[in-house]
């Protein structure tokens, strides 16, 4: 077994992906990873085992040996680097102790690897293109989203509103017709950065079993005349060929109808193109659910918000205490943790965004990892790590609320931001 050809490592990875709960299989992969010098990945696999079974001694031992080799803190059998053993690029000697010394170990890469791979298993389970659609030529980012609204922590009233104004009519077109509800038009999600707008958009696609096509306006804009319009048209054509789909258009404010007077005429024609595509002037938009998102709804061209376009708005605010607890739970779900008091963490993070919480958990993980690497002793992520991370990570939504307060105070004559005004008033009362 120790002389497995390299290809079998890939097979093992695939097998583990397919059977994530098969611990012996994962241990086998770990053993092979260590043998082939993929130490950081071996440690990461080990942490997945420990997340399920905190006392698994085989996982601990393998992680330990991966860490030893990473740091060069090797067993007495350690041979000097060039011990006369013939080097064999194809097949690294199975349990060779002649592996990297400290000097060539890439600390940053290891931390990155771990930070990346140790993401929550369920939070972002989005698979690439559905092969059934045969859309390999897709120009824009298409995914089959496995996220559901139930994966979105908290936000109960947001979910209820979306259910009533967006999902229910789509799911029950006959009933919607009876109530005279239009099937046209889309949703505009707005709120401070990192609080789950994109996440929610993906969950909507999952709920509707629809392909998730996402694009940011800045990816479409082009300085050459007519190219932005062409890009927009291609985007919608691709969406029309991939129905049902959620077409998620991020940064809709970047079309800046309202931006600093200078809004050039070329920008105007881009906006007009978007309006024409949304209205389906020359084409059929059935089965395309357009969801716009923005941090700056006050910069969004008002024409985009007229009936039949992005006519329903939803404010996504920083998570409340229950939502934060759920977020900590999900962000830590796949990590090797011990004695974590998620309720206390949720209490301590008033005003933090979902992204901030993910960042706190990753910071704590890095701390535990680097500690393990330094001391060459595997240890679980503790409350201490999280408390230290909590001191380092500051809430990122402050500036957004400053702007929002001004808008509500000076630019809410139309009542567009009543929901926001109400939230701000409530927030003030709670402080
Ligand atoms: N309600 C939520 N439940 C679970 N995770 C969330 C939630 N909101 C945000 N997150 C996490 O925060 C990250 C950032 O959210 P994102 O949707 O990218 O924010 P936005 O698009 O509003 O800037 C997400 O990838 C997700 O991991
Ligand atoms: Mg986003």
PDB file of C-alpha atoms in Angstrom, residues 23 32 37 44 47 61 88 102 129 146 160 190 205 207 215 232 246 280 289 341 352 371 373 403 408-409 412 415 421:
ATOM      1  CA  UNK A  23     -13.452   7.746   9.129  1.00  0.00           C
ATOM      2  CA  UNK A  32      -1.041   8.590   2.099  1.00  0.00           C
ATOM      3  CA  UNK A  37       4.559  15.058   1.778  1.00  0.00           C
ATOM      4  CA  UNK A  44      -6.624  19.471   7.745  1.00  0.00           C
ATOM      5  CA  UNK A  47      -9.116  18.080  11.936  1.00  0.00           C
ATOM      6  CA  UNK A  61      -1.004  10.403  15.759  1.00  0.00           C
ATOM      7  CA  UNK A  88      12.866   9.306  -6.714  1.00  0.00           C
ATOM      8  CA  UNK A 102      12.300  24.170   8.516  1.00  0.00           C
ATOM      9  CA  UNK A 129     -22.109  23.610 -13.311  1.00  0.00           C
ATOM     10  CA  UNK A 146     -27.044  23.458  -2.652  1.00  0.00           C
ATOM     11  CA  UNK A 160     -40.639  35.436   5.762  1.00  0.00           C
ATOM     12  CA  UNK A 190     -29.484  45.850   0.288  1.00  0.00           C
ATOM     13  CA  UNK A 205     -31.353  29.715  -6.107  1.00  0.00           C
ATOM     14  CA  UNK A 207     -34.736  26.942  -2.836  1.00  0.00           C
ATOM     15  CA  UNK A 215     -22.041  38.751 -11.839  1.00  0.00           C
ATOM     16  CA  UNK A 232     -25.176  42.670 -20.482  1.00  0.00           C
ATOM     17  CA  UNK A 246     -31.432  33.131 -10.352  1.00  0.00           C
ATOM     18  CA  UNK A 280     -37.581  41.498 -21.776  1.00  0.00           C
ATOM     19  CA  UNK A 289     -35.378  35.422 -11.354  1.00  0.00           C
ATOM     20  CA  UNK A 341     -19.509  28.432  24.348  1.00  0.00           C
ATOM     21  CA  UNK A 352     -20.466  42.146  13.889  1.00  0.00           C
ATOM     22  CA  UNK A 371       0.512  26.863  18.024  1.00  0.00           C
ATOM     23  CA  UNK A 373       3.009  23.714  14.455  1.00  0.00           C
ATOM     24  CA  UNK A 403     -23.909  56.804   5.698  1.00  0.00           C
ATOM     25  CA  UNK A 408     -32.477  58.282   6.409  1.00  0.00           C
ATOM     26  CA  UNK A 409     -32.282  61.702   7.949  1.00  0.00           C
ATOM     27  CA  UNK A 412     -35.908  59.550   2.776  1.00  0.00           C
ATOM     28  CA  UNK A 415     -40.147  56.572   2.095  1.00  0.00           C
ATOM     29  CA  UNK A 421     -35.170  54.005   9.329  1.00  0.00           C
TER      30      UNK A 421
END
